[in-house]
Short mmCIF file of C-alpha atoms in Angstrom, two decimals:
data_model
loop_
_atom_site.label_atom_id
_atom_site.label_comp_id
_atom_site.label_asym_id
_atom_site.label_seq_id
_atom_site.Cartn_x
_atom_site.Cartn_y
_atom_site.Cartn_z
CA UNK A 268 29.06 42.10 79.73
CA UNK A 269 30.32 41.41 83.19
CA UNK A 270 28.35 42.56 86.14
CA UNK A 271 29.58 45.81 87.85
CA UNK A 272 31.01 45.32 91.24
CA UNK A 273 30.67 47.58 94.28
CA UNK A 274 33.46 48.00 96.91
CA UNK A 275 33.35 49.35 100.32
CA UNK A 276 29.47 49.83 99.91
CA UNK A 277 27.78 50.42 103.35
CA UNK A 278 24.55 51.71 101.93
CA UNK A 279 22.73 51.70 98.58
CA UNK A 280 23.04 54.64 96.34
CA UNK A 281 19.42 55.51 96.60
CA UNK A 282 19.66 55.69 100.42
CA UNK A 283 22.75 58.11 100.02
CA UNK A 284 20.92 60.27 97.60
CA UNK A 285 17.73 60.61 99.54
CA UNK A 286 18.61 60.54 103.10
CA UNK A 287 21.47 62.30 105.14
CA UNK A 288 24.24 60.27 106.02
CA UNK A 289 25.52 60.07 109.82
CA UNK A 290 28.48 62.10 110.68
CA UNK A 291 30.76 59.05 110.77
CA UNK A 292 29.77 58.11 107.14
CA UNK A 293 30.44 61.83 105.92
CA UNK A 294 34.00 61.62 107.54
CA UNK A 295 35.09 58.84 105.18
CA UNK A 296 36.74 59.82 101.79
CA UNK A 297 35.57 57.18 99.09
CA UNK A 298 36.88 58.60 95.73
CA UNK A 299 40.10 59.90 94.36
CA UNK A 300 40.97 63.05 92.67
CA UNK A 301 41.93 61.15 89.25
CA UNK A 302 45.41 62.49 89.23
CA UNK A 303 47.45 60.45 86.66
CA UNK A 304 50.26 59.58 89.12
CA UNK A 305 52.27 56.20 88.97
CA UNK A 306 54.69 55.51 92.04
CA UNK A 307 55.00 59.23 92.86
CA UNK A 308 55.53 60.44 89.26
CA UNK A 309 53.08 62.72 87.85
CA UNK A 310 52.21 62.18 84.21
CA UNK A 311 49.69 64.83 83.48
CA UNK A 312 51.68 66.59 80.80
CA UNK A 313 50.89 65.21 77.37
CA UNK A 314 53.95 66.55 75.55
CA UNK A 315 56.95 64.45 76.11
CA UNK A 316 59.39 67.41 75.65
CA UNK A 317 57.90 69.13 78.77
CA UNK A 318 57.83 66.05 81.20
CA UNK A 319 60.31 65.66 84.12
CA UNK A 320 63.84 67.02 83.82
CA UNK A 321 63.50 67.74 80.03
CA UNK A 322 60.64 70.08 80.79
CA UNK A 323 62.51 71.87 83.36
CA UNK A 324 65.43 72.40 81.03
CA UNK A 325 63.23 73.61 78.33
CA UNK A 326 61.59 76.23 80.35
CA UNK A 327 65.17 77.26 81.41
CA UNK A 328 65.93 77.50 77.89
CA UNK A 329 62.95 79.76 77.30
CA UNK A 330 63.93 82.23 80.22
CA UNK A 331 67.49 82.39 79.09
CA UNK A 332 67.33 82.49 75.33
CA UNK A 333 64.04 84.50 74.54
CA UNK A 334 63.92 88.26 74.83
CA UNK A 335 60.33 88.45 75.35
CA UNK A 336 60.17 85.80 77.93
CA UNK A 337 63.31 87.32 79.64
CA UNK A 338 61.50 90.58 79.62
CA UNK A 339 58.39 88.90 81.37
CA UNK A 340 60.44 87.16 83.82
CA UNK A 341 62.28 90.31 84.76
CA UNK A 342 59.07 92.21 85.18
CA UNK A 343 57.45 89.62 87.31
CA UNK A 344 60.64 89.12 89.49
CA UNK A 345 61.07 92.97 90.11
CA UNK A 346 57.40 93.77 91.11
CA UNK A 347 57.35 90.66 93.26
CA UNK A 348 60.69 91.52 94.91
CA UNK A 349 59.68 95.07 95.46
CA UNK A 350 56.49 94.33 97.60
CA UNK A 351 56.86 94.92 101.42
CA UNK A 352 56.48 92.02 103.73
CA UNK A 353 54.87 93.02 107.21
CA UNK A 354 53.78 90.86 110.30
CA UNK A 355 50.41 91.70 111.71
CA UNK A 356 50.06 91.18 115.58
CA UNK A 357 47.90 88.51 116.91
CA UNK A 358 45.47 88.48 119.85
CA UNK A 359 46.06 87.52 123.41
CA UNK A 360 48.49 88.17 126.19
CA UNK A 361 51.51 87.66 124.03
CA UNK A 362 50.19 89.01 120.61
CA UNK A 363 52.67 91.79 120.23
CA UNK A 364 55.66 89.60 121.55
CA UNK A 365 54.81 86.84 119.08
CA UNK A 366 54.47 89.30 116.19
CA UNK A 367 57.96 90.81 117.21
CA UNK A 368 59.47 87.33 117.31
CA UNK A 369 58.39 86.58 113.73
CA UNK A 370 59.82 89.93 112.45
CA UNK A 371 63.11 89.02 114.27
CA UNK A 372 63.21 85.72 112.54
CA UNK A 373 62.76 87.40 109.18
CA UNK A 374 65.87 89.48 109.70
CA UNK A 375 67.85 86.79 111.47
CA UNK A 376 68.23 84.24 108.59
CA UNK A 377 71.25 83.07 106.90
CA UNK A 378 70.14 84.72 103.69
CA UNK A 379 68.16 87.91 103.25
CA UNK A 380 64.40 87.79 102.81
CA UNK A 381 64.74 89.14 99.40
CA UNK A 382 67.22 86.39 98.28
CA UNK A 383 64.73 83.83 100.01
CA UNK A 384 61.85 85.16 98.28
CA UNK A 385 63.57 85.17 94.80
CA UNK A 386 64.44 81.50 95.21
CA UNK A 387 60.67 80.89 95.83
CA UNK A 388 59.72 82.48 92.48
CA UNK A 389 60.91 79.62 90.51
CA UNK A 390 57.59 78.09 91.26
CA UNK A 391 56.26 80.37 88.58
CA UNK A 392 58.55 79.09 85.78
CA UNK A 393 58.50 75.49 86.64
CA UNK A 394 54.92 75.22 88.28
CA UNK A 395 56.08 74.30 91.52
CA UNK A 396 59.09 74.84 94.16
CA UNK A 397 59.84 73.38 97.44
CA UNK A 398 62.01 74.70 100.29
CA UNK A 399 63.12 72.83 103.29
CA UNK A 400 62.51 74.58 106.63
CA UNK A 401 65.57 74.65 108.88
CA UNK A 402 65.46 75.93 112.51
CA UNK A 403 68.13 77.15 114.84
CA UNK A 404 68.41 77.86 118.60
CA UNK A 405 68.97 81.43 119.28
CA UNK A 406 72.34 81.47 121.16
CA UNK A 407 74.09 84.58 120.06
CA UNK A 408 76.73 84.97 117.24
CA UNK A 409 79.24 82.24 118.24
CA UNK A 410 77.37 79.27 119.90
CA UNK A 411 79.39 76.47 120.96
CA UNK A 412 79.04 72.97 119.34
CA UNK A 413 78.69 71.54 115.97
CA UNK A 414 76.06 69.98 113.64
CA UNK A 415 75.79 66.36 112.63
CA UNK A 416 78.18 67.31 109.62
CA UNK A 417 80.81 68.83 111.93
CA UNK A 418 80.09 72.44 111.01
CA UNK A 419 79.72 75.06 113.53
CA UNK A 420 76.02 75.76 114.61
CA UNK A 421 74.35 78.89 113.04
CA UNK A 422 74.69 82.10 114.83
CA UNK A 423 72.03 84.62 115.53
CA UNK A 424 71.58 88.25 116.44
CA UNK A 425 69.71 87.20 119.74
CA UNK A 426 70.77 85.26 122.76
CA UNK A 427 67.28 84.41 124.32
CA UNK A 428 67.35 80.49 123.79
CA UNK A 429 64.17 80.72 121.65
CA UNK A 430 63.71 78.69 118.21
CA UNK A 431 64.07 80.71 115.08
CA UNK A 432 64.45 80.23 111.43
CA UNK A 433 67.87 79.46 110.11
CA UNK A 434 66.94 79.29 106.53
CA UNK A 435 64.23 78.22 103.92
CA UNK A 436 66.51 76.23 101.60
CA UNK A 437 65.30 75.68 98.00
CA UNK A 438 65.45 72.33 96.73
CA UNK A 439 65.92 72.46 92.69
CA UNK A 440 63.24 71.05 90.51
CA UNK A 441 65.81 68.98 88.70
CA UNK A 442 66.60 66.98 91.81
CA UNK A 443 63.00 65.58 92.23
CA UNK A 444 63.10 61.80 92.18
CA UNK A 445 59.36 61.31 93.00
CA UNK A 446 56.69 62.47 95.33
CA UNK A 447 55.40 60.67 98.45
CA UNK A 448 51.44 60.82 97.94
CA UNK A 449 48.52 59.27 99.83
CA UNK A 450 46.12 57.00 98.37
CA UNK A 451 43.94 60.24 98.13
CA UNK A 452 46.78 62.14 96.27
CA UNK A 453 47.61 64.33 99.46
CA UNK A 454 51.10 65.35 99.44
CA UNK A 455 53.14 63.54 102.26
CA UNK A 456 56.57 64.48 101.34
CA UNK A 457 59.38 64.98 98.75
CA UNK A 458 61.93 62.46 97.71
CA UNK A 459 65.11 64.20 96.42
CA UNK A 460 68.14 62.57 94.60
CA UNK A 461 71.24 64.26 95.41
CA UNK A 462 72.88 65.01 91.98
CA UNK A 463 76.42 64.37 93.30
CA UNK A 464 76.16 61.17 95.35
CA UNK A 465 72.85 59.68 93.67
CA UNK A 466 71.46 59.04 97.23
CA UNK A 467 67.82 59.67 97.85
CA UNK A 468 66.71 61.85 100.89
CA UNK A 469 63.08 62.02 102.14
CA UNK A 470 61.69 65.40 103.38
CA UNK A 471 58.38 65.30 104.90
CA UNK A 472 55.45 67.68 104.35
CA UNK A 473 55.85 69.21 107.89
CA UNK A 474 59.39 70.35 106.95
CA UNK A 475 58.40 71.68 103.53
CA UNK A 476 57.22 74.89 102.06
CA UNK A 477 55.41 73.75 98.86
CA UNK A 478 54.44 76.48 96.37
CA UNK A 479 52.53 75.90 92.91
CA UNK A 480 50.81 77.88 90.55
CA UNK A 481 47.57 75.78 90.18
CA UNK A 482 45.76 73.17 92.21
CA UNK A 483 44.21 70.61 89.72
CA UNK A 484 43.39 67.22 91.17
CA UNK A 485 45.96 67.92 93.78
CA UNK A 486 48.77 67.68 91.39
CA UNK A 487 51.80 68.69 93.31
CA UNK A 488 53.62 69.95 90.14
CA UNK A 489 51.16 72.60 89.30
CA UNK A 490 51.52 74.28 85.72
CA UNK A 491 54.17 76.68 84.53
CA UNK A 492 53.10 80.18 83.77
CA UNK A 493 55.21 79.63 80.42
CA UNK A 494 53.52 76.47 79.49
CA UNK A 495 50.78 77.95 77.20
CA UNK A 496 53.64 80.08 75.58
CA UNK A 497 55.68 77.12 74.71
CA UNK A 498 54.15 76.43 71.30
CA UNK A 499 54.57 80.23 70.27
CA UNK A 500 58.14 80.14 71.47
CA UNK A 501 58.93 76.97 69.59
CA UNK A 502 57.67 78.34 66.21
CA UNK A 503 59.18 81.82 66.90
CA UNK A 504 62.66 80.26 67.64
CA UNK A 505 62.66 78.28 64.44
CA UNK A 506 61.42 81.46 62.33
CA UNK A 507 64.20 83.50 63.98
CA UNK A 508 66.86 80.93 62.80
CA UNK A 509 65.30 80.87 59.22
CA UNK A 510 65.29 84.70 59.29
CA UNK A 511 68.85 84.88 60.29
CA UNK A 512 70.01 82.53 57.54
CA UNK A 513 68.00 84.29 55.01
CA UNK A 514 69.53 87.68 55.96
CA UNK A 515 72.85 86.29 55.76
CA UNK A 516 72.32 84.68 52.31
CA UNK A 517 70.84 87.90 51.06
CA UNK A 518 73.68 89.86 52.46
CA UNK A 519 76.41 87.51 50.87
CA UNK A 520 74.50 86.01 48.02
CA UNK A 521 74.29 82.18 46.94
CA UNK A 522 77.64 80.93 46.44
CA UNK A 523 78.25 78.88 43.26
CA UNK A 524 81.63 77.22 42.47
CA UNK A 525 82.03 75.54 38.98
CA UNK A 526 84.98 73.23 38.25
CA UNK A 527 87.07 73.41 34.93
CA UNK A 528 85.47 71.68 31.79
CA UNK A 529 86.05 67.96 31.85
CA UNK A 530 86.34 67.57 35.66
CA UNK A 531 83.60 65.24 36.84
CA UNK A 532 83.11 65.84 40.69
CA UNK A 533 80.71 62.92 40.71
CA UNK A 534 83.24 60.23 39.77
CA UNK A 535 83.92 57.46 42.31
CA UNK A 536 87.63 58.15 42.49
CA UNK A 537 89.75 59.36 45.39
CA UNK A 538 90.76 62.42 43.64
CA UNK A 539 87.47 63.59 42.53
CA UNK A 540 86.25 62.94 45.98
CA UNK A 541 88.82 65.36 47.39
CA UNK A 542 87.91 67.91 44.73
CA UNK A 543 84.15 67.40 45.73
CA UNK A 544 84.86 67.99 49.38
CA UNK A 545 86.88 71.11 48.52
CA UNK A 546 83.92 72.54 46.57
CA UNK A 547 81.45 71.93 49.39
CA UNK A 548 83.68 73.39 52.02
CA UNK A 549 84.12 76.69 49.87
CA UNK A 550 80.33 77.13 49.25
CA UNK A 551 79.29 76.42 52.80
CA UNK A 552 81.97 78.56 54.32
CA UNK A 553 81.50 81.86 52.75
CA UNK A 554 80.77 84.55 55.25
CA UNK A 555 81.03 88.28 55.31
CA UNK A 556 83.59 88.98 58.10
CA UNK A 557 87.09 89.90 58.64
CA UNK A 558 88.53 86.73 57.07
CA UNK A 559 86.40 86.81 54.10
CA UNK A 560 87.93 85.30 50.94
CA UNK A 561 88.59 82.08 49.13
CA UNK A 562 91.59 80.41 47.42
CA UNK A 563 90.71 78.54 44.48
CA UNK A 564 92.53 76.35 41.90
CA UNK A 565 93.44 77.42 38.29
CA UNK A 566 90.43 76.85 35.99
CA UNK A 567 87.65 77.09 38.79
CA UNK A 568 85.14 79.89 38.89
CA UNK A 569 83.38 81.25 41.93
CA UNK A 570 80.38 83.65 41.89
CA UNK A 571 77.80 84.89 44.24
CA UNK A 572 74.13 85.00 42.91
CA UNK A 573 71.21 87.09 44.32
CA UNK A 574 67.69 85.95 44.37
CA UNK A 575 65.42 88.49 42.45
CA UNK A 576 62.87 90.52 44.40
CA UNK A 577 62.14 90.46 48.04
CA UNK A 578 61.07 87.58 50.25
CA UNK A 579 57.36 86.64 49.79
CA UNK A 580 56.66 86.24 53.47
CA UNK A 581 57.51 89.09 55.98
CA UNK A 582 59.06 86.93 58.83
CA UNK A 583 59.28 89.93 60.98
CA UNK A 584 55.58 90.34 61.50
CA UNK A 585 55.09 86.76 62.01
CA UNK A 586 57.67 86.79 64.78
CA UNK A 587 56.19 89.82 66.24
CA UNK A 588 52.72 87.91 66.18
CA UNK A 589 54.28 85.06 68.26
CA UNK A 590 55.91 87.54 70.71
CA UNK A 591 52.54 89.23 71.28
CA UNK A 592 51.14 85.61 71.96
CA UNK A 593 53.72 84.82 74.44
CA UNK A 594 53.46 88.04 76.32
CA UNK A 595 49.48 87.39 76.41
CA UNK A 596 49.76 84.04 77.97
CA UNK A 597 50.94 85.68 81.26
CA UNK A 598 49.06 88.78 80.95
CA UNK A 599 52.02 90.89 80.09
CA UNK A 600 50.82 92.16 76.64
CA UNK A 601 51.48 95.76 77.65
CA UNK A 602 55.28 95.25 77.23
CA UNK A 603 54.53 94.64 73.50
CA UNK A 604 52.03 97.60 73.31
CA UNK A 605 54.56 99.91 74.16
CA UNK A 606 57.07 98.80 71.68
CA UNK A 607 54.59 98.51 68.88
CA UNK A 608 52.64 101.79 69.77
CA UNK A 609 49.43 100.26 69.32
CA UNK A 610 46.28 100.16 71.52
CA UNK A 611 44.79 102.73 73.65
CA UNK A 612 46.16 104.35 76.83
CA UNK A 613 43.02 102.95 78.68
CA UNK A 614 43.67 99.47 77.42
CA UNK A 615 47.42 99.54 78.54
CA UNK A 616 46.29 100.62 82.02
CA UNK A 617 43.68 97.84 82.03
CA UNK A 618 46.28 95.28 81.02
CA UNK A 619 48.68 96.49 83.73
CA UNK A 620 45.73 96.16 86.18
CA UNK A 621 45.23 92.57 85.13
CA UNK A 622 49.10 92.00 85.44
CA UNK A 623 49.11 93.25 88.86
CA UNK A 624 46.04 91.18 89.87
CA UNK A 625 47.68 87.98 88.66
CA UNK A 626 50.71 88.97 90.91
CA UNK A 627 48.44 89.62 94.00
CA UNK A 628 47.06 85.98 93.56
CA UNK A 629 50.58 84.70 93.58
CA UNK A 630 51.75 86.76 96.70
CA UNK A 631 48.72 85.50 98.53
CA UNK A 632 49.55 82.07 97.87
CA UNK A 633 53.26 82.58 99.04
CA UNK A 634 52.14 84.41 102.23
CA UNK A 635 49.52 81.69 103.14
CA UNK A 636 52.03 78.82 102.68
CA UNK A 637 54.48 80.59 104.73
CA UNK A 638 51.81 81.32 107.40
CA UNK A 639 50.45 77.84 107.58
CA UNK A 640 53.75 76.01 107.54
CA UNK A 641 56.28 78.27 109.18
CA UNK A 642 54.72 80.96 111.10
CA UNK A 643 52.11 78.93 113.02
CA UNK A 644 54.55 76.14 114.11
CA UNK A 645 56.98 78.93 115.12
CA UNK A 646 54.69 80.62 117.68
CA UNK A 647 52.43 77.55 118.72
CA UNK A 648 54.76 74.63 118.89
CA UNK A 649 58.46 75.37 118.87
CA UNK A 650 58.04 78.72 121.07
CA UNK A 651 55.31 79.29 123.99
CA UNK A 652 53.25 82.20 123.54
CA UNK A 653 49.93 82.90 125.20
CA UNK A 654 47.80 83.62 122.10
CA UNK A 655 44.07 83.66 121.01
CA UNK A 656 45.03 84.23 117.52
CA UNK A 657 48.47 84.07 116.08
CA UNK A 658 50.49 86.85 114.27
CA UNK A 659 49.89 86.97 110.43
CA UNK A 660 52.55 87.48 107.78
CA UNK A 661 51.25 89.62 104.98
CA UNK A 662 52.73 90.89 101.71
CA UNK A 663 51.90 94.33 100.35
CA UNK A 664 48.86 94.60 97.85
CA UNK A 665 50.41 95.48 94.27
CA UNK A 666 47.14 96.75 93.16
CA UNK A 667 46.81 99.59 95.75
CA UNK A 668 46.41 102.97 94.53
CA UNK A 669 49.54 105.09 93.66
CA UNK A 670 50.31 108.31 95.53
CA UNK A 671 49.03 110.13 92.51
CA UNK A 672 45.85 108.37 92.33
CA UNK A 673 45.26 108.80 96.13
CA UNK A 674 46.11 112.43 95.95
CA UNK A 675 43.37 113.06 93.22
CA UNK A 676 40.83 111.06 95.11
CA UNK A 677 41.32 113.13 98.23
CA UNK A 678 41.12 116.23 96.25
CA UNK A 679 37.67 115.26 95.16
CA UNK A 680 36.58 113.98 98.35
CA UNK A 681 37.83 116.40 100.89
CA UNK A 682 36.04 119.73 99.99
CA UNK A 683 32.59 117.76 100.18
CA UNK A 684 33.38 116.62 103.60
CA UNK A 685 33.49 112.79 102.74
CA UNK A 686 36.91 112.48 104.23
CA UNK A 687 38.06 114.19 107.43
CA UNK A 688 41.69 114.27 108.81
CA UNK A 689 42.22 111.45 111.26
CA UNK A 690 45.61 109.97 112.57
CA UNK A 691 45.80 106.68 110.76
CA UNK A 692 44.74 108.17 107.37
CA UNK A 693 47.35 110.76 107.88
CA UNK A 694 50.22 108.33 108.91
CA UNK A 695 49.18 106.08 105.92
CA UNK A 696 49.65 109.00 103.41
CA UNK A 697 53.02 109.95 105.11
CA UNK A 698 54.11 106.25 104.55
CA UNK A 699 52.87 106.26 101.00
CA UNK A 700 54.88 109.47 100.32
CA UNK A 701 57.91 108.03 101.89
CA UNK A 702 57.82 110.92 104.47
CA UNK A 703 59.04 110.50 108.08
CA UNK A 704 56.30 110.06 110.54
CA UNK A 705 55.68 112.61 113.38
CA UNK A 706 56.41 111.74 116.93
CA UNK A 707 53.59 110.21 118.69
CA UNK A 708 53.49 112.84 121.52
CA UNK A 709 53.26 115.63 118.83
CA UNK A 710 50.11 114.18 117.33
CA UNK A 711 47.39 113.61 119.76
CA UNK A 712 44.03 112.55 118.52
CA UNK A 713 41.72 115.64 118.07
CA UNK A 714 39.53 116.35 121.08
CA UNK A 715 36.97 119.00 121.93
CA UNK A 716 39.64 120.52 124.33
CA UNK A 717 42.34 121.09 121.59
CA UNK A 718 40.03 121.93 118.52
CA UNK A 719 39.30 125.39 119.79
CA UNK A 720 36.31 125.82 117.39
CA UNK A 721 35.11 129.36 116.71
CA UNK A 722 31.44 130.23 117.60
CA UNK A 723 28.84 129.29 115.10
CA UNK A 724 28.17 131.57 112.24
CA UNK A 725 24.82 133.51 112.03
CA UNK A 726 24.57 132.16 108.51
CA UNK A 727 24.10 128.57 109.71
CA UNK A 728 27.40 127.39 108.82
CA UNK A 729 27.93 129.31 105.46
CA UNK A 730 31.51 130.51 104.89
CA UNK A 731 31.98 134.27 105.26
CA UNK A 732 32.64 136.18 102.06
CA UNK A 733 35.72 138.29 101.47
CA UNK A 734 34.10 141.52 102.57
CA UNK A 735 32.23 139.93 105.60
CA UNK A 736 35.28 138.30 107.07
CA UNK A 737 34.74 136.47 110.48
CA UNK A 738 31.65 137.10 112.44
CA UNK A 739 32.13 140.32 114.53
CA UNK A 740 34.92 141.63 112.27
CA UNK A 741 35.29 143.84 109.44
CA UNK A 742 37.35 143.14 106.36
CA UNK A 743 38.90 139.94 105.04
CA UNK A 744 39.70 137.07 107.64
CA UNK A 745 43.07 137.56 109.12
CA UNK A 746 46.00 135.68 107.78
CA UNK A 747 48.01 133.47 110.14
CA UNK A 748 51.74 134.15 110.17
CA UNK A 749 54.24 131.74 108.41
CA UNK A 750 54.52 128.55 110.36
CA UNK A 751 51.35 129.16 112.80
CA UNK A 752 48.51 126.88 113.20
CA UNK A 753 45.39 127.84 111.13
CA UNK A 754 42.43 129.17 113.22
CA UNK A 755 40.28 126.47 114.84
CA UNK A 756 43.19 124.01 115.44
CA UNK A 757 46.20 124.23 117.45
CA UNK A 758 49.65 123.11 116.54
CA UNK A 759 49.51 120.30 118.79
CA UNK A 760 46.48 118.82 117.01
CA UNK A 761 47.99 119.18 113.76
CA UNK A 762 49.88 116.01 112.74
CA UNK A 763 51.55 117.42 109.50
CA UNK A 764 54.49 119.79 109.82
CA UNK A 765 54.64 122.88 107.41
CA UNK A 766 56.98 121.06 105.30
CA UNK A 767 54.63 118.05 105.21
CA UNK A 768 51.69 120.05 104.27
CA UNK A 769 53.62 121.82 101.41
CA UNK A 770 54.63 118.49 99.88
CA UNK A 771 51.14 117.04 100.10
CA UNK A 772 49.62 120.23 98.95
CA UNK A 773 51.61 119.96 95.66
CA UNK A 774 50.19 116.54 95.22
CA UNK A 775 46.61 117.68 96.03
#
């Protein structure tokens, strides 16, 4: 047995295990992630049908030809595209200006932000996606000059000379030639092969937005969310074909054609071969359609026979089982529950929440990659802003409470004094309800000067009864006229108008 050899050893294993290493030694990376990669081509997928371009074509087939996969894709895309993107201001002298600049850039691209995000979502089906960051100088609608290809320079809604985003241009998964990886499997860039010219183009990491579903051994190709559904899809597609053939045969019957007595169709003569081809053509071409019918020579007989009884296997149930398995792979089993009318309401709600949690994780990945690779260079390198903390691009949380759930919670918490009105909370409710916000000047923060609180009750804060009324008065409390502010709070301190209070009152 050959002796083991050690390379790049500066200390013994015992010393490294028992004693702290100096900082210089801790800065050296010795091992590798173990990624199965050769020359920039990743070979982690053990199934040959799902490797490389073959795999991308198979996932495309699943999306376009399977009803359940298509429903899952549609649900994911619509939820993700409905989420609102915002920019949170940073800290520093130019914190607000930098946030405004990023917001302007989002609205000043060659393609709408919705279309751009829709392109990014291909990373879910293929496991990964890359987009090239293309910048522009903001010189108005019609800047003078042309680019290196002779096309006019991209226009802008702004003419301040600052640098903005022209587009985040997707690079198709099928155009990948190979990855540029370091010895430690860190991503350095993307080699693309132009499908028209066949030429290779290198796009470095600093110019790339790179999205992937998982991060295992620094694999740049991630894992498709449809990967674990492939086996079920494969069997389901086969069963659907067998079922369709069986239904057709049961509807038309099994065709049987009999030649006249004395005709040997198996004789090795040109005439018999011609008659055998005719018989095969007749029995394989029988269909129930507008052209149904046969023409047979004299003496030949034709009949349709039917198999007695029913099929021994209910293929419909088997296909449903595989559909359920496909939906479960991406936590979308609630789609099948509604159709099959199985499972409790609570389980359906739980499944939807899991589905939204998965979406939340993907949106966090999208926003964090855009923040690190596009927003930070925009406000720190390509434009000069005085910042202590850069602005942050964020996406709406899909797991936030609905307006109905929020109203129910406020209804329970408000009477006990757990929640009291304040401006930010009221504005949040108005935005959630899709209602216009009141003007800032009409909604000052409550202060002792405008609260106009009544004198304390002799009952130490106990509410007056119907016959007591307010302290010092007889009879029930006076009723405020329509549109007037309730006692104890002026109109100026009430951020909700009468109409707004009525709408929210219906919900509460």
